[in-house]
mmCIF file of C-alpha atoms in Angstrom:
data_model
loop_
_atom_site.group_PDB
_atom_site.id
_atom_site.type_symbol
_atom_site.label_atom_id
_atom_site.label_comp_id
_atom_site.label_asym_id
_atom_site.label_seq_id
_atom_site.Cartn_x
_atom_site.Cartn_y
_atom_site.Cartn_z
ATOM 1 C CA MET A 1 90.590 115.119 275.438
ATOM 2 C CA LYS A 2 93.355 116.045 273.020
ATOM 3 C CA LYS A 3 90.791 117.592 270.697
ATOM 4 C CA VAL A 4 89.354 119.772 273.469
ATOM 5 C CA LEU A 5 92.805 121.034 274.489
ATOM 6 C CA MET A 6 93.782 121.686 270.887
ATOM 7 C CA LEU A 7 90.503 123.472 270.157
ATOM 8 C CA SER A 8 90.857 125.611 273.325
ATOM 9 C CA GLY A 9 94.436 126.521 272.409
ATOM 10 C CA LEU A 10 93.450 127.466 268.865
ATOM 11 C CA THR A 11 90.564 129.624 270.123
ATOM 12 C CA LEU A 12 92.848 131.374 272.586
ATOM 13 C CA MET A 13 95.458 132.012 269.892
ATOM 14 C CA LEU A 14 92.899 133.467 267.463
ATOM 15 C CA ALA A 15 91.410 135.690 270.147
ATOM 16 C CA ALA A 16 94.842 137.011 271.093
ATOM 17 C CA CYS A 17 95.708 137.866 267.503
ATOM 18 C CA GLY A 18 92.455 139.734 267.001
ATOM 19 C CA SER A 19 90.827 140.651 263.742
ATOM 20 C CA ASN A 20 91.499 144.397 263.722
ATOM 21 C CA ASP A 21 93.062 145.322 260.381
ATOM 22 C CA ASP A 22 93.967 148.920 261.394
ATOM 23 C CA THR A 23 97.503 149.866 260.418
ATOM 24 C CA THR A 24 99.341 153.024 261.275
ATOM 25 C CA THR A 25 102.205 154.640 259.410
ATOM 26 C CA PRO A 26 104.700 156.233 261.782
ATOM 27 C CA ILE A 27 104.923 160.023 261.900
ATOM 28 C CA GLN A 28 107.829 161.353 259.886
ATOM 29 C CA SER A 29 109.860 164.150 261.376
ATOM 30 C CA GLY A 30 112.269 166.635 259.893
ATOM 31 C CA ASN A 31 109.929 168.441 257.520
ATOM 32 C CA ASP A 32 107.266 171.108 257.864
ATOM 33 C CA THR A 33 104.278 168.871 257.185
ATOM 34 C CA THR A 34 103.250 165.786 259.080
ATOM 35 C CA ASN A 35 101.119 163.118 257.465
ATOM 36 C CA ASN A 36 99.296 160.584 259.585
ATOM 37 C CA THR A 37 97.740 157.742 257.610
ATOM 38 C CA VAL A 38 95.311 155.342 259.215
ATOM 39 C CA THR A 39 93.537 152.601 257.314
ATOM 40 C CA ASN A 40 90.256 151.539 258.860
ATOM 41 C CA ASP A 41 88.433 148.195 258.626
ATOM 42 C CA ALA A 42 86.703 149.244 255.411
ATOM 43 C CA GLY A 43 90.073 149.865 253.758
ATOM 44 C CA THR A 44 89.500 153.619 253.489
ATOM 45 C CA ASP A 45 92.615 155.773 253.733
ATOM 46 C CA ASN A 46 92.190 158.545 256.325
ATOM 47 C CA THR A 47 95.091 160.953 255.799
ATOM 48 C CA MET A 48 95.524 164.068 257.935
ATOM 49 C CA THR A 49 97.997 166.762 256.926
ATOM 50 C CA ASN A 50 98.927 169.855 258.908
ATOM 51 C CA ASP A 51 99.517 171.903 255.758
ATOM 52 C CA GLY A 52 96.922 174.495 256.757
ATOM 53 C CA ALA A 53 94.318 173.251 254.281
ATOM 54 C CA ASP A 54 90.753 172.795 255.450
ATOM 55 C CA ASN A 55 90.317 169.064 255.924
ATOM 56 C CA GLY A 56 86.895 169.266 257.512
ATOM 57 C CA MET A 57 88.319 168.780 260.988
ATOM 58 C CA THR A 58 87.721 171.250 263.793
ATOM 59 C CA ASP A 59 90.582 172.887 265.651
ATOM 60 C CA ASP A 60 90.177 172.176 269.362
ATOM 61 C CA THR A 61 92.923 174.673 270.178
ATOM 62 C CA ALA A 62 91.102 177.631 268.625
ATOM 63 C CA ASP A 63 90.236 180.606 270.802
ATOM 64 C CA ASN A 64 86.722 180.580 272.134
ATOM 65 C CA ASN A 65 85.496 184.077 271.361
ATOM 66 C CA MET A 66 82.718 185.247 273.635
ATOM 67 C CA SER A 67 80.065 187.755 272.778
ATOM 68 C CA ASP A 68 80.130 191.081 274.587
ATOM 69 C CA ASP A 69 77.344 189.879 276.894
ATOM 70 C CA ALA A 70 79.218 186.690 277.750
ATOM 71 C CA ALA A 71 82.394 188.652 278.448
ATOM 72 C CA ALA A 72 80.735 190.739 281.167
ATOM 73 C CA GLY A 73 82.607 190.118 284.361
ATOM 74 C CA ASP A 74 86.089 190.093 282.793
ATOM 75 C CA GLU A 75 88.267 192.182 285.115
ATOM 76 C CA SER A 76 91.194 192.680 282.711
ATOM 77 C CA SER A 77 89.892 196.195 282.019
ATOM 78 C CA THR A 78 86.880 198.341 282.807
ATOM 79 C CA PHE A 79 85.766 198.111 279.178
ATOM 80 C CA ALA A 80 86.147 194.298 279.105
ATOM 81 C CA TYR A 81 84.090 194.035 282.312
ATOM 82 C CA GLY A 82 81.247 195.789 280.496
ATOM 83 C CA VAL A 83 80.207 199.438 280.843
ATOM 84 C CA ARG A 84 76.670 200.619 280.188
ATOM 85 C CA ASP A 85 77.131 204.225 281.408
ATOM 86 C CA PHE A 86 80.252 206.226 282.299
ATOM 87 C CA ASP A 87 80.070 209.807 283.592
ATOM 88 C CA LEU A 88 83.170 211.603 284.843
ATOM 89 C CA ASP A 89 83.474 215.238 285.920
ATOM 90 C CA ILE A 90 86.747 216.599 287.294
ATOM 91 C CA GLU A 91 87.274 220.222 288.341
ATOM 92 C CA LEU A 92 90.721 221.632 289.077
ATOM 93 C CA SER A 93 91.817 224.542 291.261
ATOM 94 C CA ASP A 94 92.802 226.597 288.174
ATOM 95 C CA GLY A 95 89.192 226.468 286.921
ATOM 96 C CA SER A 96 89.760 223.651 284.410
ATOM 97 C CA ASP A 97 86.899 221.201 283.965
ATOM 98 C CA TYR A 98 86.970 217.735 282.351
ATOM 99 C CA GLN A 99 83.696 215.995 281.456
ATOM 100 C CA TYR A 100 83.425 212.529 279.919
ATOM 101 C CA ASP A 101 80.024 211.007 279.095
ATOM 102 C CA TYR A 102 79.561 207.545 277.567
ATOM 103 C CA ASP A 103 76.212 205.756 277.240
ATOM 104 C CA ASP A 104 75.701 202.331 275.659
ATOM 105 C CA GLU A 105 72.013 201.612 275.101
ATOM 106 C CA ASN A 106 71.915 198.111 273.591
ATOM 107 C CA GLY A 107 74.818 198.811 271.240
ATOM 108 C CA ASN A 108 73.718 202.375 270.413
ATOM 109 C CA ILE A 109 76.630 204.363 271.837
ATOM 110 C CA GLU A 110 76.610 208.083 272.543
ATOM 111 C CA ALA A 111 79.824 209.705 273.712
ATOM 112 C CA GLU A 112 80.897 213.260 274.451
ATOM 113 C CA ILE A 113 83.984 214.898 275.907
ATOM 114 C CA GLU A 114 84.117 218.532 277.033
ATOM 115 C CA MET A 115 87.196 220.240 278.422
ATOM 116 C CA GLU A 116 87.415 223.785 279.649
ATOM 117 C CA ASP A 117 90.712 225.284 280.665
ATOM 118 C CA GLY A 118 91.062 227.863 283.439
ATOM 119 C CA SER A 119 90.711 230.774 280.994
ATOM 120 C CA GLY A 120 87.283 229.684 279.746
ATOM 121 C CA SER A 121 88.467 228.190 276.446
ATOM 122 C CA GLU A 122 86.531 225.022 275.585
ATOM 123 C CA THR A 123 87.499 222.009 273.521
ATOM 124 C CA GLY A 124 85.770 218.718 273.078
ATOM 125 C CA SER A 125 84.574 215.978 270.837
ATOM 126 C CA SER A 126 81.496 213.863 270.320
ATOM 127 C CA GLY A 127 80.447 210.874 268.306
ATOM 128 C CA ALA A 128 83.023 208.385 267.055
ATOM 129 C CA ALA A 129 86.057 210.439 268.149
ATOM 130 C CA ALA A 130 84.782 210.754 271.729
ATOM 131 C CA GLN A 131 83.718 207.098 271.759
ATOM 132 C CA GLU A 132 87.202 206.003 270.669
ATOM 133 C CA GLU A 133 88.927 208.178 273.282
ATOM 134 C CA ILE A 134 86.665 207.059 276.150
ATOM 135 C CA GLU A 135 86.842 203.376 275.163
ATOM 136 C CA SER A 136 90.637 203.675 275.034
ATOM 137 C CA MET A 137 90.582 205.046 278.593
ATOM 138 C CA LEU A 138 88.191 202.290 279.749
ATOM 139 C CA ASN A 139 90.494 199.660 278.226
ATOM 140 C CA ALA A 140 93.466 201.097 280.148
ATOM 141 C CA LEU A 141 91.618 201.251 283.493
ATOM 142 C CA GLN A 142 90.929 198.291 285.767
ATOM 143 C CA ILE A 143 87.882 199.573 287.612
ATOM 144 C CA VAL A 144 85.099 197.126 288.504
ATOM 145 C CA PRO A 145 82.254 197.442 291.034
ATOM 146 C CA SER A 146 84.427 196.135 293.881
ATOM 147 C CA THR A 147 87.320 198.539 293.190
ATOM 148 C CA ASP A 148 88.287 200.727 296.140
ATOM 149 C CA PRO A 149 87.107 204.306 295.396
ATOM 150 C CA ASP A 150 90.564 205.765 296.150
ATOM 151 C CA ASP A 151 92.156 203.279 293.743
ATOM 152 C CA ALA A 152 89.585 204.061 291.041
ATOM 153 C CA MET A 153 90.211 207.787 291.435
ATOM 154 C CA MET A 154 94.003 207.336 291.276
ATOM 155 C CA GLN A 155 93.759 205.198 288.132
ATOM 156 C CA ILE A 156 91.825 207.967 286.377
ATOM 157 C CA VAL A 157 94.066 210.756 287.707
ATOM 158 C CA ASP A 158 97.144 208.840 286.526
ATOM 159 C CA TYR A 159 95.596 208.063 283.132
ATOM 160 C CA LEU A 160 94.703 211.722 282.533
ATOM 161 C CA GLU A 161 98.107 212.799 283.908
ATOM 162 C CA LEU A 162 96.562 215.162 286.452
ATOM 163 C CA ASN A 163 97.993 216.294 289.782
ATOM 164 C CA GLU A 164 95.775 214.958 292.566
ATOM 165 C CA ALA A 165 96.485 218.053 294.704
ATOM 166 C CA ASP A 166 94.901 220.267 291.998
ATOM 167 C CA ILE A 167 91.559 218.424 292.046
ATOM 168 C CA THR A 168 88.764 220.350 293.753
ATOM 169 C CA GLU A 169 85.907 218.096 292.629
ATOM 170 C CA PHE A 170 85.831 214.518 291.380
ATOM 171 C CA ASP A 171 82.522 212.893 290.387
ATOM 172 C CA LEU A 172 82.438 209.437 288.828
ATOM 173 C CA GLU A 173 79.402 207.295 288.031
ATOM 174 C CA ILE A 174 79.802 203.943 286.300
ATOM 175 C CA GLU A 175 76.930 201.578 285.583
ATOM 176 C CA PHE A 176 78.210 198.178 284.519
ATOM 177 C CA GLU A 177 76.451 195.737 282.183
ATOM 178 C CA ASP A 178 75.714 193.410 285.102
ATOM 179 C CA GLY A 179 73.698 196.191 286.808
ATOM 180 C CA GLU A 180 76.353 196.984 289.435
ATOM 181 C CA ARG A 181 77.312 200.623 290.021
ATOM 182 C CA LEU A 182 80.330 202.520 291.261
ATOM 183 C CA SER A 183 79.899 206.116 292.476
ATOM 184 C CA ILE A 184 82.565 208.489 293.723
ATOM 185 C CA ASP A 185 81.780 212.070 294.756
ATOM 186 C CA ARG A 186 84.631 214.060 296.270
#
């Protein structure tokens, strides 16, 4: 009986102690780099350093960049939501006319801006300059398919620094990447 009790006690003691040889060195603080050393069962030293060097590990805190198609639906700006076609025509009581046209056909972008003042003098741009100006406007606006038409109009009027009372005609057509549309004709 003594042998059984002694053998049971020894087995219990060995099981409690375990056979895991992993050791960990405590993290040192007070300097710019932190080294964590872990020795595994095979005796291999696994050292991780946050010195910015590529150690083959992946950064789980990295931003997850989405493609333009995946970003469709982002309401932080009209441009981020995804615009396929943008047509804006504003006429003012003094005869001024503002026309903005932007078409994105599978990444092939055509853009044109035409402005005519009340005296008949015309200015405008096309190509990259017009694309940059229109995309800048679309990034500043927060117009999505569900935006109230009055709110959409006011955002554009404010962006272009126009006086709402001077507007005689306001036509806006936006086709979004998700197929939704917003039309305003006043």
